[in-house]
Coordinates of C-alpha atoms in Angstrom, one line a residue:
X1 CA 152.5 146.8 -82.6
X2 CA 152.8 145.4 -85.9
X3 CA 149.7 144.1 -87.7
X4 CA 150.7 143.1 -91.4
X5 CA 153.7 141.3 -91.8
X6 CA 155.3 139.9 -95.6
X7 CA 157.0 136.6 -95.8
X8 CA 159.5 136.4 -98.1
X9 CA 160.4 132.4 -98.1
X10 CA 163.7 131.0 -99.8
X11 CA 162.0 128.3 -101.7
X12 CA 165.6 126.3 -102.6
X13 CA 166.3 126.6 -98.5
X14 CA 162.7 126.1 -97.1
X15 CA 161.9 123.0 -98.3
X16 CA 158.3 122.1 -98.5
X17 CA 157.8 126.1 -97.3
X18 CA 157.2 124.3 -93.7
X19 CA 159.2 126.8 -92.1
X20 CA 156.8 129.9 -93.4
X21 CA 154.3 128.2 -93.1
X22 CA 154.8 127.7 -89.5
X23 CA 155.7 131.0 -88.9
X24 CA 152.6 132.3 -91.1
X25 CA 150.2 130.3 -88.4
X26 CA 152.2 131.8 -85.8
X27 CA 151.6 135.0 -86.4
X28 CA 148.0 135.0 -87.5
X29 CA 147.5 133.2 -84.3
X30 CA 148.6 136.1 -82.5
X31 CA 146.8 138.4 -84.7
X32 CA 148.5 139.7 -87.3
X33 CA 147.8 139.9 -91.1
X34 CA 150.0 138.1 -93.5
X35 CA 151.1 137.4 -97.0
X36 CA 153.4 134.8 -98.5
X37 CA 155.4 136.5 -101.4
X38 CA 158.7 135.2 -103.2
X39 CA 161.3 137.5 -102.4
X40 CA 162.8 136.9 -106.5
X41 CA 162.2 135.3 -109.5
X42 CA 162.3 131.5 -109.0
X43 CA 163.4 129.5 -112.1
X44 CA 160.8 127.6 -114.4
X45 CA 161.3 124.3 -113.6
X46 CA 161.0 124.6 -109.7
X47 CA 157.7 123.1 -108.9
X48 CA 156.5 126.0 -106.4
X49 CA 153.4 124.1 -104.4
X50 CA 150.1 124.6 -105.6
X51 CA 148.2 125.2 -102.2
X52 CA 150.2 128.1 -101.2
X53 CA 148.7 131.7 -102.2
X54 CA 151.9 133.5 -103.2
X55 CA 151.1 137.2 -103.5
X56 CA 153.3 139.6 -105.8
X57 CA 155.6 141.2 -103.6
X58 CA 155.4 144.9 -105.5
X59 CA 151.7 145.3 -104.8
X60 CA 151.9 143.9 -100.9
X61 CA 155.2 145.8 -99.5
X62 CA 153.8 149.0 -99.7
X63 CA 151.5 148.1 -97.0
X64 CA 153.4 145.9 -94.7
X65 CA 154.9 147.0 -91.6
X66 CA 157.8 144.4 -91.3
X67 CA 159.2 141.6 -93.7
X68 CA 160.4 138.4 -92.4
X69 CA 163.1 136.8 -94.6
X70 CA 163.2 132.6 -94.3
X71 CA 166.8 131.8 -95.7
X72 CA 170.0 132.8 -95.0
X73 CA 171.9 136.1 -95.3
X74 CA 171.4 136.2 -99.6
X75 CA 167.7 136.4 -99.2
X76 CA 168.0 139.3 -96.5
X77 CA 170.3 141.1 -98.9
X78 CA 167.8 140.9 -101.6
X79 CA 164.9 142.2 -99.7
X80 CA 166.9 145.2 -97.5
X81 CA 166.9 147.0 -100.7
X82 CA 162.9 147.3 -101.3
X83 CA 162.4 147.4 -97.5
X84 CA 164.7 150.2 -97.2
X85 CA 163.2 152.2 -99.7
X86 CA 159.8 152.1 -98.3
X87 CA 161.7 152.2 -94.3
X88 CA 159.9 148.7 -93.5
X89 CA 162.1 146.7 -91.0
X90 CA 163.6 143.4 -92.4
X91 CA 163.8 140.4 -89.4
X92 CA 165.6 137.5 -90.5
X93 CA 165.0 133.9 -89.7
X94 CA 168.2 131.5 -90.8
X95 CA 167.6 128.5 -92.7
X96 CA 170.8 127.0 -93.7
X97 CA 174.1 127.4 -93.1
X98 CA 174.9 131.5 -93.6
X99 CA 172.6 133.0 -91.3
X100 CA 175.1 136.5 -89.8
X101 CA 172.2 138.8 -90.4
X102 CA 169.6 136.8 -89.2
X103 CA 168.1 137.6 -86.0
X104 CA 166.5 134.0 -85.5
X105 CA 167.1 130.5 -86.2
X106 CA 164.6 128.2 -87.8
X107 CA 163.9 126.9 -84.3
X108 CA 163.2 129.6 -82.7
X109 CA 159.9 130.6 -84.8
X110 CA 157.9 130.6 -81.3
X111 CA 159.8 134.2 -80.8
X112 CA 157.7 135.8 -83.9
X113 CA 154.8 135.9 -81.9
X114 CA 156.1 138.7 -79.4
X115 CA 155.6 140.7 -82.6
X116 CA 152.1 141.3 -81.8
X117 CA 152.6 143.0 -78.4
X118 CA 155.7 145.3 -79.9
X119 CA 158.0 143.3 -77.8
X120 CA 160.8 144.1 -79.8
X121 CA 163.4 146.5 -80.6
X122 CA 164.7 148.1 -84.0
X123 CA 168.5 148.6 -84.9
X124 CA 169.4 150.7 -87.4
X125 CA 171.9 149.6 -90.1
X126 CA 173.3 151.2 -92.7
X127 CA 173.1 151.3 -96.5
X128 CA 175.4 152.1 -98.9
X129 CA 174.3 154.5 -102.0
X130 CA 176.1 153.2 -105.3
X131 CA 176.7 155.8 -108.5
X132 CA 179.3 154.0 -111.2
X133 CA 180.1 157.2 -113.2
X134 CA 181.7 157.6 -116.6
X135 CA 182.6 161.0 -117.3
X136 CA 179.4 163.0 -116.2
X137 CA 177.3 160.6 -117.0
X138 CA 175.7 158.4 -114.2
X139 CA 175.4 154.8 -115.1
X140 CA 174.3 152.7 -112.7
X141 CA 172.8 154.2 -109.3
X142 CA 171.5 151.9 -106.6
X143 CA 171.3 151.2 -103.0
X144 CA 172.6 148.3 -100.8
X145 CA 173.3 146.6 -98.1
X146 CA 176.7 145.4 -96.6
X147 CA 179.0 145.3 -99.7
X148 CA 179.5 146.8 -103.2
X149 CA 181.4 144.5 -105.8
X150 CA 182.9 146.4 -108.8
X151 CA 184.2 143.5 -111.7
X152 CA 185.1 143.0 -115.3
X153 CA 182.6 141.2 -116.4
X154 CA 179.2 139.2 -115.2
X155 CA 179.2 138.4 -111.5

């Protein structure tokens, strides 16, 4: 049974954040704990809405027991790396257009609530470990999920 959940919303896919929002009273309704946090840095001149607690995503993952990414499969790349080092399971909800990882689609937010009775099940994917080394020397070491892309120059 899960009791605190993170919701990391897309804010250039959920426009308005109605979709976390709905999900957020979804949840609570059935009992469960959340917290709104931005799953990356949003740029400076996007108006994030000011009657939305956002919570810093650092200081709340370490107690969740599930993340719920609102976007499409970008978003639940960016989050399976911090909710694979601290083995929290990711469930994605697809917003958009790219949505192969997701597990729901934005109209299907009603399902979220079976959450709170541990109707659900867990498969296991894996991650790929990433060392670039130059000579003995590591310089870059990380983990991910799905692909690795090795280029020239910036990406």
């Amino acid at each position: 049974m899960i009791k605190k959940v993170i919701l990391t919303p897309n804010p250039y896919r959920d426009g308005g954040f109605k979709t976390v929002l709905t999900a957020q009273k979804i949840l609570q309704d059935a009992g469960m704990e959340t917290r709104i946090c931005l799953p990356f840095e949003v740029d400076r001149s996007y108006e994030l809405p000011k009657d939305i607690r956002f919570h810093r995503l650092d200081r709340e993952i370490g107690n969740a027991e599930m993340v719920i990414c609102f976007g499409g499969d970008g978003t639940i790349l960016h989050m399976a790396k911090a909710a694979t080092k601290r083995d929290i399971p990711i469930l994605g909800v697809n917003i958009g257009t790219m949505g192969f990882m997701a597990e729901l689609e934005s109209t299907e937010l009603d399902k979220l609530a079976l959450l709170a009775d541990g109707n659900y099940m867990l498969d296991s994917r894996m991650m790929l470990d990433v060392t670039v080394q130059r000579d003995r020397d590591i310089i870059y070491h990380d983990i991910c999920l799905n692909d690795v892309v090795i280029t020239k120059g910036a990406v």
